[in-house]
Coordinates of N, CA and C in Angstrom, one line a residue:
M1 N 22.7 -30.7 12.4 CA 21.3 -30.3 12.1 C 21.1 -28.8 12.5
Q2 N 21.5 -28.4 13.7 CA 21.4 -27.1 14.1 C 22.2 -26.1 13.2
Q3 N 23.4 -26.6 12.8 CA 24.2 -25.7 12.0 C 23.6 -25.5 10.6
R4 N 22.9 -26.5 10.1 CA 22.3 -26.3 8.8 C 21.1 -25.4 8.9
E5 N 20.3 -25.4 10.0 CA 19.2 -24.5 10.3 C 19.7 -23.1 10.4
E6 N 20.9 -22.9 11.1 CA 21.5 -21.6 11.2 C 21.9 -21.0 9.9
K7 N 22.5 -21.8 9.0 CA 22.9 -21.4 7.7 C 21.6 -21.0 6.9
Q8 N 20.6 -21.8 7.0 CA 19.3 -21.5 6.2 C 18.8 -20.2 6.7
L9 N 18.8 -20.0 8.0 CA 18.3 -18.7 8.6 C 19.1 -17.6 8.1
E10 N 20.4 -17.7 8.1 CA 21.3 -16.6 7.7 C 21.1 -16.3 6.3
S11 N 21.0 -17.3 5.4 CA 20.8 -17.0 4.0 C 19.4 -16.4 3.7
A12 N 18.4 -16.9 4.5 CA 17.1 -16.3 4.3 C 17.0 -14.9 4.7
L13 N 17.7 -14.6 5.9 CA 17.7 -13.2 6.4 C 18.4 -12.3 5.4
E14 N 19.5 -12.8 4.8 CA 20.3 -12.0 3.9 C 19.4 -11.7 2.6
S15 N 18.7 -12.7 2.2 CA 17.8 -12.5 1.0 C 16.7 -11.5 1.3
I16 N 16.1 -11.7 2.5 CA 15.0 -10.8 2.9 C 15.5 -9.3 3.1
I17 N 16.7 -9.2 3.7 CA 17.2 -7.8 3.9 C 17.5 -7.2 2.6
Q18 N 18.1 -8.0 1.6 CA 18.4 -7.4 0.3 C 17.1 -6.9 -0.4
R19 N 16.0 -7.7 -0.3 CA 14.8 -7.4 -1.0 C 14.1 -6.2 -0.3
V20 N 14.2 -6.1 1.1 CA 13.7 -5.0 1.8 C 14.4 -3.7 1.4
N21 N 15.7 -3.8 1.3 CA 16.5 -2.6 0.9 C 16.2 -2.2 -0.5
D22 N 16.0 -3.1 -1.4 CA 15.6 -2.8 -2.8 C 14.2 -2.1 -2.7
L23 N 13.3 -2.6 -2.0 CA 12.0 -2.0 -1.8 C 12.0 -0.6 -1.2
K24 N 12.8 -0.5 -0.2 CA 13.0 0.8 0.5 C 13.5 1.8 -0.5
Q25 N 14.5 1.4 -1.3 CA 15.1 2.3 -2.3 C 14.1 2.7 -3.3
S26 N 13.3 1.8 -3.8 CA 12.3 2.1 -4.8 C 11.2 3.0 -4.2
I27 N 10.8 2.8 -3.0 CA 9.8 3.7 -2.4 C 10.4 5.1 -2.2
A28 N 11.6 5.2 -1.7 CA 12.3 6.5 -1.6 C 12.4 7.2 -2.9
S29 N 12.7 6.5 -3.9 CA 12.8 7.1 -5.3 C 11.5 7.6 -5.8
M30 N 10.4 6.8 -5.5 CA 9.1 7.2 -6.0 C 8.6 8.5 -5.2
I31 N 8.9 8.5 -3.9 CA 8.5 9.7 -3.1 C 9.3 10.9 -3.6
F32 N 10.6 10.7 -3.9 CA 11.4 11.8 -4.4 C 10.8 12.4 -5.7
K33 N 10.4 11.5 -6.6 CA 9.9 11.9 -7.9 C 8.5 12.6 -7.7
I34 N 7.7 12.1 -6.8 CA 6.4 12.7 -6.5 C 6.6 14.1 -5.9
E35 N 7.6 14.3 -5.0 CA 7.8 15.6 -4.4 C 8.5 16.6 -5.2
N36 N 9.4 16.1 -6.1 CA 10.3 17.0 -6.8 C 10.0 17.1 -8.3
E37 N 9.4 16.1 -8.9 CA 9.2 16.0 -10.3 C 7.7 15.9 -10.7
Y38 N 6.9 16.4 -9.8 CA 5.4 16.2 -10.0 C 4.9 17.0 -11.2
E39 N 5.6 18.0 -11.6 CA 5.2 18.8 -12.8 C 5.5 18.1 -14.1
T40 N 6.6 17.4 -14.1 CA 7.0 16.7 -15.4 C 6.7 15.2 -15.4
M41 N 6.3 14.7 -14.2 CA 6.1 13.2 -14.1 C 4.8 12.9 -14.8
T42 N 4.9 11.8 -15.7 CA 3.7 11.4 -16.4 C 3.1 10.2 -15.7
W43 N 1.8 9.9 -16.1 CA 1.1 8.8 -15.5 C 1.8 7.5 -15.8
P44 N 2.2 7.2 -17.0 CA 2.9 5.9 -17.2 C 4.2 5.8 -16.4
T45 N 4.9 6.8 -16.1 CA 6.1 6.8 -15.3 C 5.7 6.4 -13.9
F46 N 4.6 7.0 -13.4 CA 4.2 6.7 -12.0 C 3.7 5.2 -12.0
L47 N 3.0 4.7 -13.0 CA 2.6 3.3 -13.0 C 3.8 2.4 -13.1
D48 N 4.8 2.8 -13.8 CA 6.0 1.9 -13.9 C 6.7 1.8 -12.5
N49 N 6.8 2.9 -11.8 CA 7.3 2.9 -10.5 C 6.5 2.0 -9.5
Y50 N 5.2 2.2 -9.7 CA 4.2 1.4 -8.8 C 4.4 -0.1 -9.1
A51 N 4.5 -0.4 -10.4 CA 4.6 -1.8 -10.8 C 5.9 -2.4 -10.3
L52 N 7.0 -1.6 -10.2 CA 8.3 -2.1 -9.7 C 8.1 -2.4 -8.2
I53 N 7.5 -1.5 -7.5 CA 7.3 -1.7 -6.0 C 6.4 -2.9 -5.8
S54 N 5.4 -3.1 -6.6 CA 4.5 -4.2 -6.5 C 5.2 -5.5 -6.7
G55 N 6.1 -5.5 -7.8 CA 6.9 -6.7 -8.1 C 7.9 -7.0 -6.9
Q56 N 8.5 -6.0 -6.4 CA 9.4 -6.2 -5.3 C 8.7 -6.8 -4.0
L57 N 7.4 -6.3 -3.8 CA 6.7 -6.9 -2.7 C 6.3 -8.3 -2.9
T58 N 6.0 -8.7 -4.1 CA 5.7 -10.1 -4.5 C 6.9 -10.9 -4.3
S59 N 8.0 -10.4 -4.7 CA 9.3 -11.2 -4.6 C 9.6 -11.4 -3.1
L60 N 9.4 -10.4 -2.3 CA 9.7 -10.5 -0.9 C 8.8 -11.5 -0.2
S61 N 7.5 -11.5 -0.6 CA 6.6 -12.4 0.0 C 6.9 -13.9 -0.5
K62 N 7.4 -14.1 -1.7 CA 7.8 -15.4 -2.2 C 8.9 -15.9 -1.4
V63 N 9.9 -15.0 -1.1 CA 11.1 -15.4 -0.3 C 10.6 -15.9 1.1
M64 N 9.7 -15.1 1.7 CA 9.3 -15.4 3.0 C 8.4 -16.6 3.1
S65 N 7.8 -17.0 2.0 CA 6.9 -18.2 2.1 C 7.6 -19.4 1.5
H66 N 8.8 -19.3 1.1 CA 9.6 -20.4 0.5 C 9.8 -21.5 1.6
D67 N 9.9 -22.7 1.1 CA 10.0 -23.9 2.0 C 11.3 -23.8 2.8
K68 N 12.4 -23.3 2.3 CA 13.7 -23.2 3.0 C 13.8 -22.0 3.9
C69 N 12.8 -21.1 3.8 CA 12.9 -20.0 4.8 C 12.2 -20.4 6.1
P70 N 12.9 -20.2 7.2 CA 12.3 -20.6 8.5 C 11.2 -19.7 8.8
V71 N 10.3 -20.1 9.6 CA 9.2 -19.3 10.1 C 9.7 -18.3 11.1
L72 N 9.8 -17.0 10.6 CA 10.4 -16.0 11.4 C 9.6 -15.7 12.7
R73 N 8.3 -15.9 12.7 CA 7.6 -15.6 13.9 C 7.9 -16.5 15.1
N74 N 8.5 -17.6 14.8 CA 8.9 -18.6 15.8 C 10.2 -18.2 16.5
L75 N 10.9 -17.1 15.9 CA 12.2 -16.7 16.5 C 12.0 -15.6 17.5
T76 N 12.8 -15.5 18.4 CA 12.8 -14.4 19.4 C 13.9 -13.5 19.3
V77 N 13.7 -12.2 19.3 CA 14.7 -11.2 19.2 C 14.9 -10.6 20.6
L78 N 16.1 -10.7 21.1 CA 16.4 -10.1 22.4 C 17.6 -9.1 22.3
P79 N 17.5 -8.0 23.0 CA 18.6 -7.1 23.0 C 19.8 -7.6 23.7
L80 N 21.0 -7.4 23.1 CA 22.2 -7.9 23.8 C 22.7 -6.8 24.8
M81 N 22.4 -5.6 24.5 CA 22.9 -4.5 25.4 C 21.9 -3.3 25.3
L82 N 21.5 -2.9 26.5 CA 20.7 -1.8 26.7 C 21.5 -0.6 27.3
T83 N 21.4 0.5 26.6 CA 22.1 1.7 27.2 C 21.4 3.0 26.8
P84 N 21.4 3.9 27.7 CA 20.7 5.2 27.3 C 21.7 6.1 26.5
E85 N 22.9 5.7 26.3 CA 23.9 6.5 25.5 C 23.8 6.2 24.0
R86 N 24.2 7.1 23.2 CA 24.2 7.0 21.8 C 25.1 5.9 21.3
D87 N 24.5 5.0 20.4 CA 25.3 3.9 19.9 C 25.5 4.1 18.4
E88 N 26.7 4.4 18.0 CA 27.0 4.8 16.6 C 26.8 3.6 15.7
Q89 N 27.1 2.4 16.1 CA 26.9 1.3 15.2 C 25.4 1.1 14.9
L90 N 24.6 1.2 16.0 CA 23.1 1.1 15.8 C 22.6 2.2 14.9
A91 N 23.1 3.4 15.1 CA 22.7 4.6 14.3 C 23.0 4.3 12.8
Q92 N 24.2 3.7 12.5 CA 24.6 3.4 11.2 C 23.7 2.3 10.6
L93 N 23.4 1.3 11.4 CA 22.6 0.2 10.9 C 21.1 0.7 10.5
T94 N 20.7 1.7 11.3 CA 19.3 2.1 11.1 C 19.2 3.4 10.4
E95 N 20.3 3.8 9.7 CA 20.3 5.1 8.9 C 19.9 6.3 9.8
H96 N 20.4 6.3 11.0 CA 20.3 7.3 12.0 C 18.8 7.5 12.5
R97 N 18.0 6.5 12.3 CA 16.6 6.6 12.8 C 16.6 6.2 14.3
V98 N 17.4 5.2 14.7 CA 17.5 4.8 16.1 C 18.9 5.1 16.5
T99 N 19.0 5.9 17.5 CA 20.4 6.2 18.0 C 20.7 5.6 19.3
T100 N 19.7 5.3 20.1 CA 19.9 4.7 21.4 C 19.0 3.5 21.5
F101 N 19.4 2.5 22.4 CA 18.5 1.4 22.6 C 18.4 1.2 24.1
A102 N 17.5 2.0 24.7 CA 17.4 2.1 26.1 C 16.2 1.3 26.6
H103 N 16.0 1.2 27.9 CA 15.0 0.4 28.5 C 13.6 0.9 28.1
D104 N 13.4 2.2 28.0 CA 12.1 2.7 27.7 C 11.7 2.5 26.3
L105 N 12.7 2.3 25.4 CA 12.4 2.1 24.0 C 12.2 0.7 23.5
V106 N 12.7 -0.3 24.3 CA 12.6 -1.7 23.9 C 11.2 -2.2 23.7
P107 N 10.3 -1.9 24.6 CA 8.9 -2.4 24.3 C 8.3 -1.9 23.0
D108 N 8.7 -0.7 22.6 CA 8.1 -0.2 21.3 C 8.8 -0.8 20.1
Y109 N 10.2 -1.0 20.2 CA 10.9 -1.5 19.0 C 10.8 -3.0 18.9
L110 N 10.7 -3.7 20.0 CA 10.6 -5.2 20.0 C 9.2 -5.6 20.4
R111 N 8.2 -4.9 20.1 CA 6.8 -5.2 20.5 C 6.4 -6.5 19.9
T112 N 5.9 -7.4 20.7 CA 5.3 -8.6 20.2 C 3.8 -8.7 20.3
K113 N 3.3 -7.7 21.1 CA 1.8 -7.6 21.3 C 1.4 -6.3 20.7
L114 N 0.1 -6.2 20.5 CA -0.5 -4.9 20.1 C -0.3 -3.8 21.2
E115 N -0.4 -2.6 20.8 CA -0.3 -1.5 21.8 C -1.5 -1.7 22.7
P116 N -1.4 -1.3 24.0 CA -2.4 -1.6 25.0 C -3.8 -1.1 24.6
L117 N -3.9 0.1 24.0 CA -5.2 0.7 23.6 C -5.8 -0.2 22.4
A118 N -4.9 -0.6 21.5 CA -5.4 -1.4 20.4 C -5.8 -2.8 20.9
E119 N -5.1 -3.3 21.8 CA -5.4 -4.6 22.4 C -6.7 -4.6 23.1
N120 N -7.0 -3.5 23.9 CA -8.2 -3.3 24.6 C -9.4 -3.2 23.6
K121 N -9.2 -2.5 22.6 CA -10.3 -2.3 21.6 C -10.6 -3.6 20.9
M122 N -9.5 -4.4 20.6 CA -9.7 -5.7 20.0 C -10.5 -6.7 20.9
L123 N -10.1 -6.6 22.2 CA -10.8 -7.5 23.2 C -12.3 -7.1 23.3
Q124 N -12.6 -5.8 23.3 CA -13.9 -5.3 23.3 C -14.7 -5.8 22.1
L125 N -14.1 -5.7 21.0 CA -14.8 -6.1 19.7 C -15.0 -7.7 19.7
E126 N -14.0 -8.4 20.2 CA -14.2 -9.9 20.3 C -15.3 -10.3 21.3
H127 N -15.3 -9.6 22.4 CA -16.4 -9.9 23.4 C -17.7 -9.5 22.8
K128 N -17.8 -8.4 22.1 CA -19.1 -8.0 21.5 C -19.5 -9.0 20.5
A129 N -18.6 -9.5 19.7 CA -18.9 -10.5 18.6 C -19.3 -11.8 19.3
Q130 N -18.7 -12.2 20.4 CA -19.1 -13.5 21.0 C -20.4 -13.4 21.7
S131 N -20.8 -12.2 22.2 CA -22.0 -12.1 22.9 C -23.2 -11.9 22.0
L132 N -22.9 -11.7 20.7 CA -24.0 -11.5 19.7 C -24.8 -12.8 19.5
Q133 N -26.1 -12.7 19.5 CA -26.9 -13.9 19.2 C -26.9 -14.2 17.7
Y134 N -27.1 -15.5 17.5 CA -27.0 -16.0 16.1 C -28.0 -15.3 15.2
E135 N -29.3 -15.1 15.6 CA -30.3 -14.5 14.8 C -29.9 -13.0 14.5
N136 N -29.4 -12.3 15.5 CA -29.0 -10.9 15.3 C -27.8 -10.8 14.3
A137 N -26.9 -11.8 14.4 CA -25.8 -11.8 13.5 C -26.2 -12.0 12.1
Q138 N -27.2 -13.0 11.9 CA -27.7 -13.2 10.6 C -28.5 -12.0 10.0
K139 N -29.2 -11.3 10.9 CA -29.9 -10.1 10.4 C -28.9 -9.0 10.0
Q140 N -27.8 -8.9 10.8 CA -26.8 -7.9 10.4 C -26.1 -8.3 9.1
I141 N -25.8 -9.5 8.9 CA -25.2 -10.0 7.7 C -26.1 -9.7 6.5
A142 N -27.4 -10.0 6.7 CA -28.3 -9.8 5.6 C -28.4 -8.3 5.3
A143 N -28.5 -7.5 6.3 CA -28.5 -6.0 6.1 C -27.3 -5.5 5.3
Y144 N -26.1 -6.1 5.8 CA -24.9 -5.7 5.1 C -24.8 -6.1 3.7
Q145 N -25.3 -7.3 3.4 CA -25.3 -7.8 2.0 C -26.3 -7.0 1.2
K146 N -27.4 -6.5 1.8 CA -28.4 -5.7 1.1 C -27.7 -4.4 0.7
V147 N -27.0 -3.8 1.6 CA -26.4 -2.5 1.4 C -25.3 -2.7 0.3
V148 N -24.5 -3.7 0.4 CA -23.5 -3.9 -0.6 C -24.1 -4.2 -2.0
S149 N -25.1 -4.9 -2.1 CA -25.7 -5.2 -3.4 C -26.4 -3.9 -4.0
H150 N -26.9 -3.1 -3.1 CA -27.5 -1.8 -3.5 C -26.4 -0.9 -4.1
V151 N -25.3 -0.8 -3.4 CA -24.2 0.0 -3.9 C -23.6 -0.6 -5.2
W152 N -23.6 -1.9 -5.3 CA -23.1 -2.6 -6.5 C -24.0 -2.2 -7.7
D153 N -25.4 -2.2 -7.4 CA -26.3 -1.8 -8.5 C -26.1 -0.4 -8.9
I154 N -25.9 0.5 -8.0 CA -25.7 1.9 -8.3 C -24.4 2.1 -9.2
I155 N -23.4 1.4 -8.7 CA -22.1 1.5 -9.5 C -22.3 0.9 -10.9
S156 N -22.9 -0.2 -11.0 CA -23.1 -0.9 -12.3 C -23.9 0.0 -13.2
K157 N -25.0 0.6 -12.7 CA -25.9 1.5 -13.5 C -25.1 2.7 -14.0
A158 N -24.3 3.3 -13.1 CA -23.5 4.4 -13.4 C -22.5 4.0 -14.5
R159 N -21.9 2.9 -14.4 CA -20.9 2.4 -15.4 C -21.6 2.2 -16.7
E160 N -22.7 1.6 -16.7 CA -23.5 1.4 -18.0 C -23.8 2.7 -18.7
E161 N -24.3 3.7 -17.9 CA -24.6 5.0 -18.4 C -23.3 5.7 -19.0
W162 N -22.2 5.5 -18.2 CA -21.0 6.1 -18.7 C -20.5 5.5 -20.0
E163 N -20.6 4.1 -20.1 CA -20.2 3.5 -21.3 C -21.1 3.9 -22.5
V164 N -22.4 4.0 -22.3 CA -23.3 4.4 -23.3 C -23.0 5.8 -23.8
E165 N -22.7 6.7 -22.8 CA -22.4 8.1 -23.1 C -21.1 8.2 -23.8
S166 N -20.1 7.4 -23.4 CA -18.8 7.5 -24.1 C -18.9 6.9 -25.5
S167 N -19.7 5.9 -25.7 CA -19.8 5.3 -27.0 C -20.6 6.2 -28.0
S168 N -21.6 6.9 -27.4 CA -22.4 7.8 -28.2 C -21.5 9.1 -28.5
R169 N -20.6 9.4 -27.7 CA -19.7 10.6 -28.0 C -18.9 10.3 -29.2
G170 N -18.5 9.1 -29.4 CA -17.7 8.7 -30.6 C -18.5 8.8 -31.9
N171 N -19.8 8.7 -31.8 CA -20.7 8.7 -33.0 C -21.4 10.0 -33.1
T172 N -21.0 11.1 -32.5 CA -21.7 12.3 -32.5 C -21.7 12.9 -33.9
Q173 N -22.8 13.6 -34.2 CA -23.0 14.2 -35.5 C -22.2 15.4 -35.6
Q174 N -21.7 15.8 -36.8 CA -20.9 17.0 -36.9 C -21.9 18.2 -36.9
N175 N -21.6 19.1 -36.0 CA -22.5 20.3 -35.8 C -21.8 21.6 -36.2
S176 N -20.7 21.5 -37.0 CA -20.1 22.7 -37.5 C -19.7 22.4 -39.0
S177 N -19.6 23.6 -39.7 CA -19.3 23.5 -41.1 C -17.9 24.2 -41.4
V178 N -17.0 23.5 -42.1 CA -15.7 24.1 -42.4 C -15.9 25.3 -43.2
A179 N -16.8 25.2 -44.2 CA -17.0 26.4 -45.1 C -17.5 27.6 -44.3
D180 N -18.4 27.4 -43.4 CA -18.9 28.5 -42.6 C -17.8 29.1 -41.7
T181 N -17.0 28.2 -41.2 CA -15.9 28.7 -40.4 C -14.9 29.6 -41.2
H182 N -14.6 29.2 -42.4 CA -13.8 30.0 -43.3 C -14.4 31.3 -43.6
L183 N -15.7 31.3 -43.9 CA -16.4 32.6 -44.1 C -16.4 33.5 -42.9
L184 N -16.6 33.0 -41.7 CA -16.5 33.8 -40.5 C -15.1 34.4 -40.3
V185 N -14.1 33.5 -40.5 CA -12.7 34.0 -40.3 C -12.4 35.1 -41.4
A186 N -12.8 34.9 -42.6 CA -12.5 35.9 -43.6 C -13.3 37.2 -43.3
A187 N -14.5 37.1 -42.8 CA -15.3 38.3 -42.5 C -14.6 39.0 -41.3
V188 N -14.2 38.3 -40.3 CA -13.6 39.0 -39.1 C -12.2 39.5 -39.4
G189 N -11.4 38.7 -40.1 CA -10.1 39.0 -40.4 C -9.9 40.1 -41.5
M190 N -10.6 40.0 -42.5 CA -10.4 40.9 -43.7 C -11.6 41.7 -44.1
G191 N -12.7 41.5 -43.4 CA -13.9 42.2 -43.7 C -14.6 41.7 -44.9
K192 N -14.3 40.6 -45.4 CA -14.9 40.0 -46.6 C -16.4 39.7 -46.4
G193 N -17.2 40.2 -47.4 CA -18.6 39.9 -47.3 C -19.4 40.9 -46.4
L194 N -18.7 41.8 -45.8 CA -19.4 42.8 -45.0 C -19.6 44.1 -45.8
K195 N -20.7 44.8 -45.6 CA -21.0 46.0 -46.3 C -20.9 47.2 -45.4

């Protein structure tokens, strides 16, 4: 039983790593194009790259939510060796982003909790939410809904005006004459009709 679970974990991790590497490569390619080909890059090309990344994220999330994929949050990662000296194998695995795995870096790399400042802020917000009275909460929710509906009305009105304006632009009356344009060009270019 345990051997089967280990094989499932290994195949799931291989699949996840492959998809993460594909995603990383696509993001790097898109960043390169934005930084170096921004003058020639077209909007459809950008959207194609964005769609590729979006599809890869969807694929990764499907792999992670599949029945045969073990719940990774239930697994514990422990360092096998801590050393302040440079580790070439670790550097290769991390593309030279992490060169040492020392005692002072482990809490950041293998963090299972929020950073202390973020955790304190979350606790303060949770305490504030718990101490809020029901009537006050309902008033705040009503005020929030009022603001959101007001913003929605403004956006809807602006959209309607924009649609009316853009449709009326298509039906604009002609305010120039081709014959008059030819007369003006002939007068300026050849002096025709001038005394």
